[in-house]
């Protein structure tokens, strides 16, 4: 039986951390501004097998981490840490349905959503299997009905546009995947509205025809402030165009575990699709939350996405630590944060359709492992999750790569690149791939002052000019990165890629001994937001204060109230095209 | 005369750094995982004037930095550093046209673009004034012609869509501002294509009508790989629809300093608008690079944007250090990086239309100050520029805010919030503002374990459950942030906001003693990219290698070549709707 609090043997894991630190002291040298670094260039020169030694393959993904800050001694110490942390035991506990989200008393079964009938992942302890199959059938029917025009709007026209209203996990995953699979889209156009800022909804709806717009309202509790206010405003918009007596039920679908609240909003029971306690929001694109994806690319492609993820699930369970892609990515993260002192991690997809991947991984990673206490509730002695950020290449090259190459902070980078394009336009995609290769090469091998000076002299500079300029053109190199390459961004490959990062995050949570599946840190802000809003309503009616906030909040609140009383006429429920 | 290399007196600035470190040792306490922190809560309790003491106003922007990690001793030491760094002298040098970009021998005159006839900013040493006025006149005419339909496409129809093709500074600024000013848009729809990835262009063009699409090709040298390949593919797309013999000259405008290359591409001389050496790419939205903005919002609003920036320019020159918004933001950045040890900086605009601001500031900040040597070329002894990242609120609250509240890294945050909305839809915007206030309050005041436990007991938990859960619900607080609030996101306010960050970046560069206006670190990647592409062409024709790359590059190259030879038929110049 899995013990949710005492995850790994503390003697073993403490020893593994100590060994890692000791090895690091022997292998690393001092860099600029207090950083530590490995001479990766020298490691390449010393080991002709290095590239193949640190390359792996699984589920259609090629991983090359030979450019990262590893060598045999460090890699061995990292594998010992993975072993001491008992990642495999923890993974088995997750897949077998133990309540590993112990602070909420919940199972963690997003992998089961994509397992199909695979018996390794679903057993007698898993009664949810039937529910999953039932909901999949209902979703497949809905997708077919909307895409074929069998389900249509109040005027009898087929839907042309779908607006997904959700936030966080009910937005980032579906939006990222929908964009990533653009080459698989049919005629339906998908839109995503998340922010409570009314501009988000207004800007979206002004381009749309109410007669042909379907809304998907995605909120586990059906009480999320942003989602409910946008859903209410959307219904008003439809009513303004259709008239208040018209039946708009065909225009709304809900994804929620709160059937009563969704029905009370006016959504038909058979248009409500469930969410479950055993699927976390940031892991939910495989559930009914993925409906917008399926509407965009069709049910067959949505299943292919799930199948790709299931391949990675099997790999994560079966492959030994040294061959296990999620474990390897996790160990490189731990190395970066806890040994090299990196506070952030760059994700650089060389694929414009993957432009939203960094934002998706930002939530997946930072909401999961942005924790300061371990599973027992004790303060962590070591840093945990880094900041995840990035942008699609080549765009970043003309923006922040300057700092990647010549800044003073250690920023490990993941380069992701499909070797073939869905849009092979002359050699543009080959330029994309060569740029990706070139950036990783430049980060690692850099340019010395002697090289820089030689180039300057060759270009006609005087000795004095060359001496002045050369230091500015030096790239120190030895900056760690890894490359994930794949043949093409297909549903299967994308599914595997997402599952890879999901399990990487889980593996890191096991090493850091935190619970990756709760998010208690976000509660307080919501509570305070409600109390400030209540106070605003109070002051609007009573003209005096019921509560006094801290001076900084109070100052802004008073600015807001003053502006509001000067411009009362501007607050209105106005939404029309 | 300004000396570009010996910027500040080294004795003074060294002394100021030492004093700051000494004050910090006395004022800060140890946080978790080796971090340092100020007890900001206690500072509020001890000083009833704290909020007003650390609040300032300029050019329509209200700055409250009372929630940041300052107190009188630290603030005084920081101001001494600003003074020792001679920020005011450096600013005067920039505004008076000295070649402060000394590694490229260039003046830095983006502020002059928005100065109008303000004599404080333009004098006899500034012959460019006439050029600016001339180009402004030409741009204003073009904007009027396109918006009125006087300039139209090959079939005689008015333009409905404009595609800006540019990357980096020729993309991020115009794209960010165009989205930010959505409420000011007329009928023209703007699109931005930057990536060399063919999917970017293909996805954009498939929604457009060739007869009514205008292209703006923005590249200083007119040789930028991404921009030129996309421009060429765009012309092919037009030709496929219009026929090769049709005159397409009305469909193209160039912004470039290379008139010959732009003409050779086929753009008429009077449709070419200049870029100048004395305006850096990431500072160029005020120049002809801002054309897409002016097309979207009209010339009057574009001028209002410039006027807002000019107000901030005047403030930066005139206000004393202690009142100077750019200097204050810079000092808080230096405090965060060099005293608190932060490697990143979060930008959180509570305005969906400002969603691209973090990406814009990422380039502005990281490309400017992501440097490892000082102006003399000597290695920096201290860390420089942090990673800038963020997202529009409230979206981030449902994503990475978990880590902001409960992670182990110090991440100072800028909250930006307009108090009024252009789309006042019921109370949605008030919810947006209250959420912004609540997040800053939660970061600062947090929640203690005793409070968490009391809430759990009140909610019906047993003593044992409450003890288990309470540590997970603790927010330690004292996490530094600042708030920039303004009445509404207008062209004027946005201009002031951008100029504020531009000058903040400059002030930090002066303190760190780096050149903020070059970007030598991006050259090597481009060189290597060209050499890999040449090698691919060589192998395609000769079937054997001319160059051998490092093993990691070689492995990926071979994968690419193998796939290509297996799928030769897929590489084709195909672009049609």
JSON list of N, CA and C in Angstrom, two decimals, chain A residues 187-234:
[
{"chain": "A", "resi": 187, "resn": "UNK", "atom": "N", "xyz": [-14.15, 22.83, -41.33]},
{"chain": "A", "resi": 187, "resn": "UNK", "atom": "CA", "xyz": [-14.69, 24.17, -41.53]},
{"chain": "A", "resi": 187, "resn": "UNK", "atom": "C", "xyz": [-14.97, 24.94, -40.24]},
{"chain": "A", "resi": 188, "resn": "UNK", "atom": "N", "xyz": [-15.17, 24.22, -39.12]},
{"chain": "A", "resi": 188, "resn": "UNK", "atom": "CA", "xyz": [-15.47, 24.91, -37.86]},
{"chain": "A", "resi": 188, "resn": "UNK", "atom": "C", "xyz": [-14.29, 25.75, -37.40]},
{"chain": "A", "resi": 189, "resn": "UNK", "atom": "N", "xyz": [-14.56, 26.98, -36.98]},
{"chain": "A", "resi": 189, "resn": "UNK", "atom": "CA", "xyz": [-13.51, 27.83, -36.42]},
{"chain": "A", "resi": 189, "resn": "UNK", "atom": "C", "xyz": [-13.67, 27.91, -34.91]},
{"chain": "A", "resi": 190, "resn": "UNK", "atom": "N", "xyz": [-12.58, 27.65, -34.20]},
{"chain": "A", "resi": 190, "resn": "UNK", "atom": "CA", "xyz": [-12.64, 27.63, -32.73]},
{"chain": "A", "resi": 190, "resn": "UNK", "atom": "C", "xyz": [-12.13, 28.96, -32.17]},
{"chain": "A", "resi": 191, "resn": "UNK", "atom": "N", "xyz": [-12.76, 29.42, -31.09]},
{"chain": "A", "resi": 191, "resn": "UNK", "atom": "CA", "xyz": [-12.33, 30.63, -30.38]},
{"chain": "A", "resi": 191, "resn": "UNK", "atom": "C", "xyz": [-12.27, 30.31, -28.89]},
{"chain": "A", "resi": 192, "resn": "UNK", "atom": "N", "xyz": [-11.37, 30.97, -28.20]},
{"chain": "A", "resi": 192, "resn": "UNK", "atom": "CA", "xyz": [-11.20, 30.69, -26.77]},
{"chain": "A", "resi": 192, "resn": "UNK", "atom": "C", "xyz": [-11.29, 31.99, -25.98]},
{"chain": "A", "resi": 193, "resn": "UNK", "atom": "N", "xyz": [-12.24, 32.05, -25.08]},
{"chain": "A", "resi": 193, "resn": "UNK", "atom": "CA", "xyz": [-12.40, 33.23, -24.22]},
{"chain": "A", "resi": 193, "resn": "UNK", "atom": "C", "xyz": [-12.18, 32.78, -22.79]},
{"chain": "A", "resi": 194, "resn": "UNK", "atom": "N", "xyz": [-11.26, 33.44, -22.10]},
{"chain": "A", "resi": 194, "resn": "UNK", "atom": "CA", "xyz": [-10.92, 33.02, -20.75]},
{"chain": "A", "resi": 194, "resn": "UNK", "atom": "C", "xyz": [-11.02, 34.17, -19.75]},
{"chain": "A", "resi": 195, "resn": "UNK", "atom": "N", "xyz": [-10.49, 35.31, -20.10]},
{"chain": "A", "resi": 195, "resn": "UNK", "atom": "CA", "xyz": [-10.31, 36.41, -19.14]},
{"chain": "A", "resi": 195, "resn": "UNK", "atom": "C", "xyz": [-11.65, 37.01, -18.71]},
{"chain": "A", "resi": 196, "resn": "UNK", "atom": "N", "xyz": [-11.74, 37.39, -17.44]},
{"chain": "A", "resi": 196, "resn": "UNK", "atom": "CA", "xyz": [-12.94, 38.11, -16.97]},
{"chain": "A", "resi": 196, "resn": "UNK", "atom": "C", "xyz": [-13.00, 39.50, -17.59]},
{"chain": "A", "resi": 197, "resn": "UNK", "atom": "N", "xyz": [-11.87, 40.02, -18.06]},
{"chain": "A", "resi": 197, "resn": "UNK", "atom": "CA", "xyz": [-11.84, 41.31, -18.77]},
{"chain": "A", "resi": 197, "resn": "UNK", "atom": "C", "xyz": [-12.87, 41.27, -19.90]},
{"chain": "A", "resi": 198, "resn": "UNK", "atom": "N", "xyz": [-13.87, 42.16, -19.86]},
{"chain": "A", "resi": 198, "resn": "UNK", "atom": "CA", "xyz": [-14.93, 42.08, -20.87]},
{"chain": "A", "resi": 198, "resn": "UNK", "atom": "C", "xyz": [-14.41, 42.24, -22.30]},
{"chain": "A", "resi": 199, "resn": "UNK", "atom": "N", "xyz": [-13.24, 42.86, -22.46]},
{"chain": "A", "resi": 199, "resn": "UNK", "atom": "CA", "xyz": [-12.70, 43.03, -23.81]},
{"chain": "A", "resi": 199, "resn": "UNK", "atom": "C", "xyz": [-12.46, 41.69, -24.50]},
{"chain": "A", "resi": 200, "resn": "UNK", "atom": "N", "xyz": [-12.13, 40.67, -23.71]},
{"chain": "A", "resi": 200, "resn": "UNK", "atom": "CA", "xyz": [-11.84, 39.36, -24.32]},
{"chain": "A", "resi": 200, "resn": "UNK", "atom": "C", "xyz": [-13.08, 38.84, -25.05]},
{"chain": "A", "resi": 201, "resn": "UNK", "atom": "N", "xyz": [-14.21, 38.86, -24.37]},
{"chain": "A", "resi": 201, "resn": "UNK", "atom": "CA", "xyz": [-15.45, 38.37, -24.98]},
{"chain": "A", "resi": 201, "resn": "UNK", "atom": "C", "xyz": [-15.93, 39.31, -26.09]},
{"chain": "A", "resi": 202, "resn": "UNK", "atom": "N", "xyz": [-15.92, 40.60, -25.80]},
{"chain": "A", "resi": 202, "resn": "UNK", "atom": "CA", "xyz": [-16.42, 41.58, -26.77]},
{"chain": "A", "resi": 202, "resn": "UNK", "atom": "C", "xyz": [-15.63, 41.50, -28.08]},
{"chain": "A", "resi": 203, "resn": "UNK", "atom": "N", "xyz": [-14.30, 41.46, -27.98]},
{"chain": "A", "resi": 203, "resn": "UNK", "atom": "CA", "xyz": [-13.47, 41.38, -29.19]},
{"chain": "A", "resi": 203, "resn": "UNK", "atom": "C", "xyz": [-13.75, 40.11, -29.97]},
{"chain": "A", "resi": 204, "resn": "UNK", "atom": "N", "xyz": [-14.06, 39.02, -29.27]},
{"chain": "A", "resi": 204, "resn": "UNK", "atom": "CA", "xyz": [-14.31, 37.75, -29.94]},
{"chain": "A", "resi": 204, "resn": "UNK", "atom": "C", "xyz": [-15.68, 37.75, -30.63]},
{"chain": "A", "resi": 205, "resn": "UNK", "atom": "N", "xyz": [-16.70, 38.20, -29.91]},
{"chain": "A", "resi": 205, "resn": "UNK", "atom": "CA", "xyz": [-18.07, 38.10, -30.45]},
{"chain": "A", "resi": 205, "resn": "UNK", "atom": "C", "xyz": [-18.33, 39.08, -31.58]},
{"chain": "A", "resi": 206, "resn": "UNK", "atom": "N", "xyz": [-17.59, 40.17, -31.62]},
{"chain": "A", "resi": 206, "resn": "UNK", "atom": "CA", "xyz": [-17.92, 41.17, -32.65]},
{"chain": "A", "resi": 206, "resn": "UNK", "atom": "C", "xyz": [-17.67, 40.65, -34.06]},
{"chain": "A", "resi": 207, "resn": "UNK", "atom": "N", "xyz": [-16.88, 39.57, -34.17]},
{"chain": "A", "resi": 207, "resn": "UNK", "atom": "CA", "xyz": [-16.64, 39.00, -35.50]},
{"chain": "A", "resi": 207, "resn": "UNK", "atom": "C", "xyz": [-17.62, 37.87, -35.84]},
{"chain": "A", "resi": 208, "resn": "UNK", "atom": "N", "xyz": [-18.49, 37.49, -34.89]},
{"chain": "A", "resi": 208, "resn": "UNK", "atom": "CA", "xyz": [-19.26, 36.26, -35.07]},
{"chain": "A", "resi": 208, "resn": "UNK", "atom": "C", "xyz": [-20.74, 36.51, -35.35]},
{"chain": "A", "resi": 209, "resn": "UNK", "atom": "N", "xyz": [-21.35, 35.49, -35.96]},
{"chain": "A", "resi": 209, "resn": "UNK", "atom": "CA", "xyz": [-22.78, 35.51, -36.25]},
{"chain": "A", "resi": 209, "resn": "UNK", "atom": "C", "xyz": [-23.51, 34.70, -35.19]},
{"chain": "A", "resi": 210, "resn": "UNK", "atom": "N", "xyz": [-24.41, 35.32, -34.44]},
{"chain": "A", "resi": 210, "resn": "UNK", "atom": "CA", "xyz": [-25.08, 34.60, -33.34]},
{"chain": "A", "resi": 210, "resn": "UNK", "atom": "C", "xyz": [-25.80, 33.35, -33.83]},
{"chain": "A", "resi": 211, "resn": "UNK", "atom": "N", "xyz": [-26.32, 33.37, -35.04]},
{"chain": "A", "resi": 211, "resn": "UNK", "atom": "CA", "xyz": [-27.10, 32.23, -35.54]},
{"chain": "A", "resi": 211, "resn": "UNK", "atom": "C", "xyz": [-26.25, 30.97, -35.69]},
{"chain": "A", "resi": 212, "resn": "UNK", "atom": "N", "xyz": [-24.95, 31.14, -35.86]},
{"chain": "A", "resi": 212, "resn": "UNK", "atom": "CA", "xyz": [-24.10, 29.99, -36.19]},
{"chain": "A", "resi": 212, "resn": "UNK", "atom": "C", "xyz": [-22.98, 29.80, -35.17]},
{"chain": "A", "resi": 213, "resn": "UNK", "atom": "N", "xyz": [-23.19, 30.31, -33.95]},
{"chain": "A", "resi": 213, "resn": "UNK", "atom": "CA", "xyz": [-22.15, 30.22, -32.93]},
{"chain": "A", "resi": 213, "resn": "UNK", "atom": "C", "xyz": [-22.58, 29.31, -31.78]},
{"chain": "A", "resi": 214, "resn": "UNK", "atom": "N", "xyz": [-21.75, 28.31, -31.53]},
{"chain": "A", "resi": 214, "resn": "UNK", "atom": "CA", "xyz": [-21.98, 27.36, -30.43]},
{"chain": "A", "resi": 214, "resn": "UNK", "atom": "C", "xyz": [-21.05, 27.73, -29.28]},
{"chain": "A", "resi": 215, "resn": "UNK", "atom": "N", "xyz": [-21.56, 27.68, -28.05]},
{"chain": "A", "resi": 215, "resn": "UNK", "atom": "CA", "xyz": [-20.73, 27.97, -26.87]},
{"chain": "A", "resi": 215, "resn": "UNK", "atom": "C", "xyz": [-20.49, 26.70, -26.06]},
{"chain": "A", "resi": 216, "resn": "UNK", "atom": "N", "xyz": [-19.26, 26.47, -25.69]},
{"chain": "A", "resi": 216, "resn": "UNK", "atom": "CA", "xyz": [-18.91, 25.39, -24.76]},
{"chain": "A", "resi": 216, "resn": "UNK", "atom": "C", "xyz": [-18.50, 26.06, -23.45]},
{"chain": "A", "resi": 217, "resn": "UNK", "atom": "N", "xyz": [-19.25, 25.81, -22.39]},
{"chain": "A", "resi": 217, "resn": "UNK", "atom": "CA", "xyz": [-18.98, 26.43, -21.09]},
{"chain": "A", "resi": 217, "resn": "UNK", "atom": "C", "xyz": [-18.28, 25.39, -20.22]},
{"chain": "A", "resi": 218, "resn": "UNK", "atom": "N", "xyz": [-17.01, 25.62, -19.92]},
{"chain": "A", "resi": 218, "resn": "UNK", "atom": "CA", "xyz": [-16.20, 24.61, -19.24]},
{"chain": "A", "resi": 218, "resn": "UNK", "atom": "C", "xyz": [-15.78, 25.09, -17.86]},
{"chain": "A", "resi": 219, "resn": "UNK", "atom": "N", "xyz": [-16.36, 24.51, -16.85]},
{"chain": "A", "resi": 219, "resn": "UNK", "atom": "CA", "xyz": [-16.02, 24.86, -15.47]},
{"chain": "A", "resi": 219, "resn": "UNK", "atom": "C", "xyz": [-16.39, 23.69, -14.57]},
{"chain": "A", "resi": 220, "resn": "UNK", "atom": "N", "xyz": [-15.41, 23.14, -13.88]},
{"chain": "A", "resi": 220, "resn": "UNK", "atom": "CA", "xyz": [-15.67, 21.96, -13.06]},
{"chain": "A", "resi": 220, "resn": "UNK", "atom": "C", "xyz": [-16.81, 22.24, -12.08]},
{"chain": "A", "resi": 221, "resn": "UNK", "atom": "N", "xyz": [-16.71, 23.34, -11.36]},
{"chain": "A", "resi": 221, "resn": "UNK", "atom": "CA", "xyz": [-17.70, 23.67, -10.32]},
{"chain": "A", "resi": 221, "resn": "UNK", "atom": "C", "xyz": [-18.90, 24.42, -10.86]},
{"chain": "A", "resi": 222, "resn": "UNK", "atom": "N", "xyz": [-18.77, 24.92, -12.08]},
{"chain": "A", "resi": 222, "resn": "UNK", "atom": "CA", "xyz": [-19.75, 25.85, -12.67]},
{"chain": "A", "resi": 222, "resn": "UNK", "atom": "C", "xyz": [-19.97, 27.07, -11.78]},
{"chain": "A", "resi": 223, "resn": "UNK", "atom": "N", "xyz": [-18.91, 27.47, -11.07]},
{"chain": "A", "resi": 223, "resn": "UNK", "atom": "CA", "xyz": [-18.98, 28.70, -10.27]},
{"chain": "A", "resi": 223, "resn": "UNK", "atom": "C", "xyz": [-17.77, 29.61, -10.56]},
{"chain": "A", "resi": 224, "resn": "UNK", "atom": "N", "xyz": [-16.86, 29.19, -11.45]},
{"chain": "A", "resi": 224, "resn": "UNK", "atom": "CA", "xyz": [-15.68, 30.00, -11.74]},
{"chain": "A", "resi": 224, "resn": "UNK", "atom": "C", "xyz": [-16.10, 31.39, -12.21]},
{"chain": "A", "resi": 225, "resn": "UNK", "atom": "N", "xyz": [-15.64, 32.41, -11.50]},
{"chain": "A", "resi": 225, "resn": "UNK", "atom": "CA", "xyz": [-16.05, 33.79, -11.78]},
{"chain": "A", "resi": 225, "resn": "UNK", "atom": "C", "xyz": [-15.95, 34.14, -13.25]},
{"chain": "A", "resi": 226, "resn": "UNK", "atom": "N", "xyz": [-14.75, 33.94, -13.82]},
{"chain": "A", "resi": 226, "resn": "UNK", "atom": "CA", "xyz": [-14.50, 34.36, -15.20]},
{"chain": "A", "resi": 226, "resn": "UNK", "atom": "C", "xyz": [-15.46, 33.66, -16.16]},
{"chain": "A", "resi": 227, "resn": "UNK", "atom": "N", "xyz": [-15.59, 32.35, -15.99]},
{"chain": "A", "resi": 227, "resn": "UNK", "atom": "CA", "xyz": [-16.36, 31.55, -16.92]},
{"chain": "A", "resi": 227, "resn": "UNK", "atom": "C", "xyz": [-17.85, 31.85, -16.82]},
{"chain": "A", "resi": 228, "resn": "UNK", "atom": "N", "xyz": [-18.33, 32.01, -15.60]},
{"chain": "A", "resi": 228, "resn": "UNK", "atom": "CA", "xyz": [-19.77, 32.25, -15.44]},
{"chain": "A", "resi": 228, "resn": "UNK", "atom": "C", "xyz": [-20.18, 33.65, -15.92]},
{"chain": "A", "resi": 229, "resn": "UNK", "atom": "N", "xyz": [-19.33, 34.66, -15.66]},
{"chain": "A", "resi": 229, "resn": "UNK", "atom": "CA", "xyz": [-19.69, 35.99, -16.15]},
{"chain": "A", "resi": 229, "resn": "UNK", "atom": "C", "xyz": [-19.66, 36.02, -17.68]},
{"chain": "A", "resi": 230, "resn": "UNK", "atom": "N", "xyz": [-18.66, 35.39, -18.29]},
{"chain": "A", "resi": 230, "resn": "UNK", "atom": "CA", "xyz": [-18.61, 35.36, -19.75]},
{"chain": "A", "resi": 230, "resn": "UNK", "atom": "C", "xyz": [-19.75, 34.54, -20.34]},
{"chain": "A", "resi": 231, "resn": "UNK", "atom": "N", "xyz": [-20.12, 33.46, -19.69]},
{"chain": "A", "resi": 231, "resn": "UNK", "atom": "CA", "xyz": [-21.24, 32.64, -20.17]},
{"chain": "A", "resi": 231, "resn": "UNK", "atom": "C", "xyz": [-22.54, 33.44, -20.12]},
{"chain": "A", "resi": 232, "resn": "UNK", "atom": "N", "xyz": [-22.73, 34.18, -19.03]},
{"chain": "A", "resi": 232, "resn": "UNK", "atom": "CA", "xyz": [-23.95, 34.98, -18.88]},
{"chain": "A", "resi": 232, "resn": "UNK", "atom": "C", "xyz": [-24.00, 36.07, -19.95]},
{"chain": "A", "resi": 233, "resn": "UNK", "atom": "N", "xyz": [-22.88, 36.74, -20.16]},
{"chain": "A", "resi": 233, "resn": "UNK", "atom": "CA", "xyz": [-22.84, 37.79, -21.19]},
{"chain": "A", "resi": 233, "resn": "UNK", "atom": "C", "xyz": [-23.06, 37.20, -22.59]},
{"chain": "A", "resi": 234, "resn": "UNK", "atom": "N", "xyz": [-22.58, 36.00, -22.82]},
{"chain": "A", "resi": 234, "resn": "UNK", "atom": "CA", "xyz": [-22.77, 35.35, -24.12]},
{"chain": "A", "resi": 234, "resn": "UNK", "atom": "C", "xyz": [-24.24, 35.06, -24.37]}
]
